[in-house]
Amino acid sequence: MLNKRIDELQEELLSSTQRLLKIRSLEGQALPGMPFGKEVNDALMEALKISEELGFKTKNVDGYAGYAEYGDGDEYIGVLGHLDVVPEGSGWNHEPYGGEISDGKVWGRGSLDDKGPIIAALYGLKAIKDLNLPLSKKVRIIFGTNEETGCGEIEYYLKKEKAPIMAFTPDAEFPIIYAEKGILNFTMHSDFSQSGNVIISYIKGGERVNIVPGYCEALVKGADRAILDSYIIQNRAAIDIEECEEGMILKSHGVSAHGSTPEKGKNAIMELILALNTLDIDGKAGIIIDTLAHKIGRDVNGENIGAGLWDEPSGKLTLNAGVINMTETSLDFRIDIRYPVTKNKTEILDGIENSLKKSEIEIKDIDEVGPLYFSKDHELIKKLQKAYAEVTGFDSEPLAIGGGTYAKSMPNTVAFGPAFPGRGDLAHQPNEYISIDDLMMSAKIYGRAIYELAK
């Protein structure tokens, strides 16, 4: 019955999705009642207008968030999606904010992340409402506005509204994400002076801590080029050397990847550090380069630096050496760690600091987002798994990931779709789209999931 009704609503669902996609909802300057700017607020107002047209009660939570509500009772089931998007960038063959439908796809920034999926959930609830299926709990489709730049809207929402007893966010991938590793970022810092024949004037590399750096360069004075050439040949290192008046500029080329999966990339910073460690660098600078080469090197699981942790639900800890800025007198090296869900920050940092005792390096500027972990036998996981299996015919196992999702911002929440296995990662990319078939399948899965949780 749900599937049939959702199929009947396809034209409306696509039209509502287009209405949101035509709004360029990037974070802007805060205005009265519009904490994330006018464009994001326009999208929130449109989502609430669509919800009202579908017959739902709505509420605007002071411009930070809003929701469509159906049913009665004190407890509620939540579906959390976001209306803000990342900048469109370049390389599009379709208008980024045109909401174009062609080739069986809905094109536009936010079509997959996350306007299309949250509209799919809204129409899943609309089908439940139209069929008058009995529910024992309220349901809220919650429209977030700040996921791409901080999730500050959910913190505000939770000051004004109580949390759902169970919820999911259509802002990741199917089948279900039951475990998300903790995220730990910190800076390896040292102050020093240099003397001797070989001087490192600078090392600069990396864009963001959560990206495997694809490029790094260094200016070195007094180095023996023959030693470097020998290293490059023996290790087939993608390092270019340019001689200049000040010395030699070393340019290291790697392969970028997401920081949560550093094994999929090639770290340009660490390849350059390994090459520099073949040189005769005196004093503290030499100790630092040697420490980085031996304690990190090509190790992406933190084993060499005293953080080689593992657990059964989520696997090994991962480490990405993300951004380096070294001068003749200081080092700042930003590190991204994704740690297993049953471990904690203290045991990781204790292991690292013990490993670095004699290195002249200190740890500072620590940031953490804790892990998210539900047992596979948890009621929320089992019911979402059931909904996915009944609609798709696939009884897939829940996933554990190193990345963090919107689920971490809201209690009692897991990530659930919308990207189906094998589809590739289109979020944040030029020509972002969701196929009509996937959008409709998502609506059916979300309608079934809402019913399972609230019936």
XYZ file of C-alpha atoms in Angstrom:
455
model
C 0.000 0.000 0.000
C 2.808 2.410 0.877
C 4.747 1.651 -2.286
C 1.668 2.094 -4.463
C 0.775 5.427 -2.847
C 4.341 6.729 -3.160
C 4.338 5.824 -6.853
C 1.136 7.848 -7.225
C 2.878 10.813 -5.575
C 5.910 10.731 -7.886
C 5.045 13.844 -9.889
C 4.448 15.883 -6.721
C 7.606 14.525 -5.092
C 9.738 15.510 -8.079
C 8.151 18.958 -8.251
C 8.799 19.601 -4.555
C 12.400 18.488 -4.953
C 12.837 20.893 -7.864
C 11.429 23.766 -5.808
C 14.168 23.297 -3.231
C 16.940 22.699 -5.758
C 16.249 26.056 -7.405
C 17.263 27.821 -4.177
C 20.999 28.475 -3.783
C 21.101 27.765 -0.052
C 24.688 28.604 0.924
C 25.513 29.913 4.378
C 25.670 33.703 4.374
C 25.775 36.671 6.704
C 23.529 36.288 9.741
C 20.417 38.464 9.701
C 17.572 38.888 12.221
C 15.689 35.589 12.285
C 18.075 34.176 9.693
C 21.131 32.919 11.611
C 22.744 31.367 8.514
C 21.768 34.034 6.005
C 18.937 34.749 3.596
C 19.589 31.963 1.079
C 19.458 29.184 3.664
C 16.389 30.806 5.213
C 14.674 30.879 1.813
C 15.145 27.113 1.553
C 13.789 26.594 5.068
C 10.713 28.697 4.303
C 10.104 26.759 1.092
C 10.428 23.384 2.851
C 7.920 24.480 5.506
C 5.571 25.793 2.792
C 5.724 22.449 0.946
C 5.026 20.654 4.240
C 1.989 22.831 4.938
C 0.666 22.213 1.426
C 0.890 18.479 2.176
C -1.253 18.967 5.272
C 1.382 18.761 8.005
C 1.744 20.912 11.090
C 4.939 22.936 10.857
C 7.194 24.930 13.138
C 10.053 27.319 12.462
C 12.596 27.024 15.286
C 13.803 30.643 15.164
C 15.371 30.212 11.729
C 17.815 27.573 12.967
C 15.688 24.633 11.904
C 12.123 23.695 11.191
C 9.946 20.627 11.060
C 6.853 19.017 9.628
C 4.913 16.998 12.207
C 2.297 14.284 12.007
C 0.565 12.319 14.756
C 0.059 12.726 18.484
C 1.848 11.938 21.727
C 4.819 13.156 23.729
C 7.432 10.938 22.108
C 8.400 11.313 18.501
C 10.325 9.581 15.746
C 12.631 11.884 13.813
C 14.002 12.108 10.305
C 16.806 14.665 10.111
C 17.927 16.169 6.807
C 19.599 19.432 5.827
C 18.768 22.138 3.327
C 22.118 23.933 3.201
C 24.575 23.001 0.465
C 28.238 23.427 -0.400
C 29.267 25.909 -3.130
C 28.590 24.675 -6.646
C 32.167 25.040 -7.888
C 32.973 24.602 -11.572
C 32.711 21.866 -14.196
C 28.921 21.597 -14.457
C 27.116 20.482 -17.615
C 23.754 21.189 -15.959
C 22.582 24.341 -14.235
C 23.592 23.832 -10.562
C 20.386 25.443 -9.302
C 18.064 24.612 -12.164
C 16.425 21.499 -10.746
C 16.637 19.996 -14.229
C 15.151 16.557 -14.874
C 16.718 14.673 -17.775
C 18.081 11.212 -18.573
C 16.074 9.788 -15.679
C 17.930 11.961 -13.166
C 17.276 15.035 -11.047
C 20.280 17.356 -11.388
C 21.494 20.096 -9.067
C 23.452 20.958 -5.983
C 21.688 19.244 -3.096
C 19.835 16.685 -5.209
C 21.635 13.877 -3.365
C 22.977 15.870 -0.413
C 20.433 16.402 1.075
C 17.355 18.088 -0.390
C 16.195 15.177 -2.542
C 16.427 12.609 0.279
C 14.655 14.734 2.915
C 11.824 15.391 0.450
C 11.700 11.630 -0.174
C 11.242 11.100 3.570
C 8.569 13.812 3.690
C 6.599 12.055 0.954
C 7.084 8.721 2.700
C 5.290 10.278 5.666
C 2.711 11.824 3.316
C 1.849 8.325 2.056
C 1.379 7.109 5.646
C -0.903 10.084 6.295
C -2.925 9.565 3.106
C -3.451 5.885 3.930
C -4.362 6.758 7.539
C -2.043 4.055 8.838
C -2.204 3.845 12.654
C 0.816 5.251 14.527
C 1.552 5.227 18.248
C 4.095 8.079 18.116
C 4.451 11.444 16.470
C 6.777 11.797 13.500
C 8.865 14.846 12.692
C 10.680 15.542 9.449
C 13.335 17.961 10.705
C 14.914 20.438 8.303
C 18.434 21.376 9.330
C 20.240 24.430 7.970
C 23.922 24.223 8.977
C 25.195 20.694 8.366
C 27.819 21.667 5.815
C 29.463 24.274 8.035
C 29.170 23.080 11.608
C 25.766 21.617 12.675
C 25.223 24.580 14.996
C 21.511 24.521 14.225
C 20.989 21.180 15.964
C 22.615 22.419 19.157
C 20.086 25.270 19.130
C 17.206 22.949 18.233
C 17.963 20.732 21.228
C 17.789 23.744 23.552
C 14.252 24.420 22.340
C 12.944 20.925 21.577
C 13.488 17.504 23.120
C 15.345 14.880 21.155
C 13.580 12.099 19.235
C 13.421 8.696 20.907
C 14.696 7.193 17.640
C 15.682 8.855 14.383
C 17.573 8.469 11.153
C 19.235 10.882 8.765
C 19.125 10.323 4.977
C 22.551 11.912 4.590
C 24.998 9.056 4.019
C 24.556 5.644 2.407
C 22.533 2.457 2.520
C 21.987 -0.024 4.031
C 22.538 1.396 7.587
C 25.505 2.928 9.361
C 25.530 1.564 12.884
C 29.025 2.672 13.904
C 31.004 5.840 13.172
C 34.542 6.104 14.472
C 35.571 8.919 16.777
C 37.414 11.823 15.156
C 40.500 13.231 16.881
C 42.495 16.129 15.418
C 45.615 17.625 16.993
C 48.782 19.553 16.170
C 52.306 18.202 16.586
C 54.298 21.312 17.544
C 57.920 22.124 18.185
C 60.130 25.211 18.440
C 63.798 24.881 17.573
C 66.812 26.475 15.897
C 68.889 25.070 13.056
C 72.615 24.880 12.517
C 74.891 22.726 10.425
C 75.384 22.231 6.725
C 71.801 21.278 5.837
C 69.004 23.727 6.665
C 65.291 23.247 5.999
C 63.923 26.688 5.137
C 60.340 25.471 4.941
C 58.017 22.539 4.391
C 54.482 23.339 3.265
C 51.813 20.831 2.319
C 48.183 19.832 2.643
C 44.891 21.685 2.317
C 42.752 20.299 5.127
C 43.463 17.903 7.938
C 40.806 15.448 6.727
C 42.279 15.091 3.227
C 45.303 12.979 2.318
C 47.677 15.653 0.949
C 48.337 15.398 -2.766
C 51.165 17.942 -2.787
C 53.961 19.104 -0.523
C 57.119 21.109 -1.104
C 60.235 22.056 0.812
C 63.151 24.439 0.359
C 66.421 22.899 1.553
C 69.819 24.583 1.772
C 73.123 22.724 1.619
C 71.728 19.298 0.727
C 73.603 16.715 -1.320
C 71.477 16.210 -4.429
C 73.051 12.853 -5.162
C 71.632 11.457 -1.921
C 68.154 12.706 -2.789
C 68.342 11.455 -6.371
C 69.379 8.028 -5.101
C 66.434 7.905 -2.692
C 63.974 8.991 -5.387
C 65.199 6.334 -7.828
C 65.312 3.497 -5.278
C 61.834 4.284 -3.916
C 60.266 5.417 -7.185
C 59.214 8.528 -5.308
C 57.165 11.156 -7.164
C 59.442 13.996 -6.063
C 60.780 16.683 -8.392
C 63.881 18.731 -7.562
C 64.405 22.290 -8.764
C 67.685 24.001 -8.011
C 67.481 27.681 -7.165
C 69.626 30.432 -5.740
C 68.666 29.561 -2.153
C 69.183 25.802 -2.529
C 66.800 23.108 -3.794
C 63.010 23.067 -3.929
C 61.620 19.559 -3.494
C 58.121 19.033 -4.886
C 56.333 15.892 -3.719
C 53.262 14.612 -5.575
C 50.831 12.243 -3.878
C 47.296 10.971 -4.365
C 44.494 12.677 -2.473
C 41.822 10.718 -0.608
C 39.448 11.324 2.278
C 41.204 11.439 5.627
C 38.977 8.658 6.970
C 40.443 6.261 4.385
C 44.125 7.251 4.188
C 45.046 3.851 2.776
C 43.335 4.869 -0.469
C 45.746 7.771 -1.040
C 49.448 8.470 -1.153
C 50.605 11.067 1.352
C 52.809 13.673 -0.346
C 53.943 15.119 2.999
C 55.208 11.839 4.381
C 56.927 10.856 1.132
C 58.836 14.140 1.329
C 59.681 13.629 5.024
C 61.106 10.189 4.238
C 63.281 11.686 1.516
C 64.516 14.486 3.790
C 65.400 11.964 6.466
C 68.169 10.610 4.234
C 70.007 13.936 4.594
C 72.476 14.862 7.334
C 70.296 17.323 9.265
C 71.784 18.371 12.605
C 70.178 19.325 15.907
C 66.522 19.422 16.837
C 65.378 19.756 13.250
C 67.074 16.459 12.446
C 65.481 14.807 15.478
C 62.061 16.060 14.389
C 62.392 14.848 10.790
C 63.670 11.476 11.993
C 60.795 11.204 14.479
C 58.175 11.957 11.833
C 59.775 9.490 9.426
C 59.853 6.648 11.961
C 56.746 7.375 14.046
C 54.463 8.078 11.069
C 56.156 7.392 7.739
C 53.767 5.404 5.555
C 51.903 3.938 8.538
C 48.199 4.850 8.285
C 47.055 2.929 11.383
C 49.006 4.715 14.134
C 50.940 1.601 15.110
C 54.388 3.240 15.009
C 53.290 6.188 17.117
C 51.692 4.162 19.915
C 48.078 4.373 18.742
C 47.584 1.072 16.952
C 44.114 0.368 18.319
C 41.440 -1.949 16.937
C 38.014 -3.249 17.840
C 35.571 -5.744 16.360
C 32.723 -3.355 15.483
C 34.748 -0.771 13.564
C 38.220 -2.154 12.828
C 41.560 -0.361 12.986
C 42.341 3.199 13.971
C 43.415 5.313 10.987
C 45.850 8.226 10.912
C 46.196 10.935 8.272
C 49.079 13.429 8.355
C 47.053 16.255 6.851
C 48.698 19.690 6.926
C 52.305 20.705 7.640
C 53.892 24.113 8.099
C 57.557 23.952 9.076
C 59.891 26.947 9.096
C 63.522 27.333 10.145
C 62.360 27.723 13.761
C 59.062 25.868 14.237
C 56.870 22.932 13.258
C 53.080 22.720 13.152
C 51.790 19.415 11.803
C 48.036 18.788 11.884
C 46.962 15.143 12.291
C 43.556 13.495 11.760
C 42.780 10.249 13.588
C 39.632 8.125 13.258
C 39.519 5.822 16.255
C 37.518 2.643 17.006
C 34.110 3.106 18.592
C 34.952 1.285 21.845
C 38.145 3.285 22.460
C 38.650 6.799 23.816
C 40.740 9.936 23.387
C 42.757 9.436 26.564
C 44.244 6.065 25.675
C 45.129 7.338 22.194
C 46.862 10.501 23.396
C 48.626 8.684 26.241
C 50.103 6.237 23.738
C 51.193 8.992 21.363
C 52.715 11.234 24.025
C 54.623 8.308 25.495
C 55.941 7.492 22.023
C 57.084 11.099 21.495
C 58.821 11.575 24.874
C 62.313 12.080 23.439
C 61.277 13.794 20.232
C 61.116 17.522 21.089
C 57.485 17.446 19.872
C 54.407 18.350 21.908
C 50.700 17.751 21.252
C 48.354 20.747 21.321
C 45.132 22.180 19.815
C 43.166 18.984 20.375
C 39.682 18.702 18.818
C 37.412 15.695 19.145
C 34.064 14.410 17.953
C 33.270 11.226 19.828
C 32.222 7.954 18.189
C 28.679 6.821 17.470
C 27.845 3.180 18.089
C 24.655 1.155 18.177
C 24.574 -2.585 18.672
C 23.419 -4.463 15.594
C 20.640 -5.817 17.833
C 19.385 -2.348 18.792
C 15.703 -1.792 18.006
C 16.496 1.146 15.711
C 18.998 -0.858 13.663
C 16.769 -3.922 13.383
C 13.738 -1.940 12.242
C 15.666 0.049 9.646
C 17.271 -3.162 8.439
C 13.817 -4.704 8.097
C 12.478 -1.723 6.138
C 15.441 -1.774 3.747
C 15.136 -5.515 3.184
C 11.387 -5.464 2.589
C 11.590 -2.724 -0.034
C 14.808 -3.713 -1.819
C 14.811 -7.494 -1.315
C 18.387 -7.312 0.058
C 19.048 -8.252 3.694
C 22.334 -6.325 3.939
C 24.616 -6.023 6.944
C 24.941 -2.621 8.683
C 28.119 -0.653 8.033
C 30.854 0.798 10.238
C 32.649 3.827 8.769
C 35.514 6.177 9.561
C 33.721 9.302 8.404
C 31.342 11.303 10.551
C 27.729 11.924 9.488
C 24.878 14.209 10.490
C 23.755 11.466 12.888
C 26.403 12.550 15.390
C 24.657 15.884 15.894
C 21.342 14.401 17.114
C 20.874 11.860 19.945
C 19.380 8.442 19.165
C 20.080 8.820 15.441
C 21.839 6.766 12.761
C 22.619 7.465 9.109
C 20.370 5.629 6.637
C 20.858 6.210 2.908
C 20.361 7.748 0.409
C 23.341 6.490 -1.658
C 22.828 2.885 -2.726
C 25.755 0.452 -2.840
C 27.876 0.806 -5.956
C 26.553 4.226 -6.953
C 29.762 6.177 -6.220
C 30.127 9.408 -4.273
C 28.335 12.263 -6.069
C 27.877 14.577 -3.076
C 29.832 17.841 -3.368
C 30.794 16.965 -6.956
C 30.033 18.854 -10.192
C 26.878 17.546 -11.876
C 25.486 16.176 -8.620
C 22.326 14.198 -9.234
C 20.023 11.537 -7.884
C 18.287 9.164 -10.277
C 14.502 9.231 -10.214
C 14.487 5.494 -9.541
C 16.766 5.908 -6.515
C 14.759 8.867 -5.223
C 11.519 6.911 -5.442
C 13.104 3.801 -3.928
C 14.398 5.970 -1.071
C 10.920 7.387 -0.469
C 9.535 3.843 -0.221
C 12.296 2.754 2.163
C 11.829 5.856 4.314
C 8.051 5.497 4.365
C 8.406 1.883 5.470
C 11.077 2.815 8.052
C 8.953 5.602 9.547
C 6.016 3.219 9.829
C 8.151 0.495 11.457
C 9.466 2.944 14.039
C 6.195 4.731 14.809
C 3.458 2.105 14.315
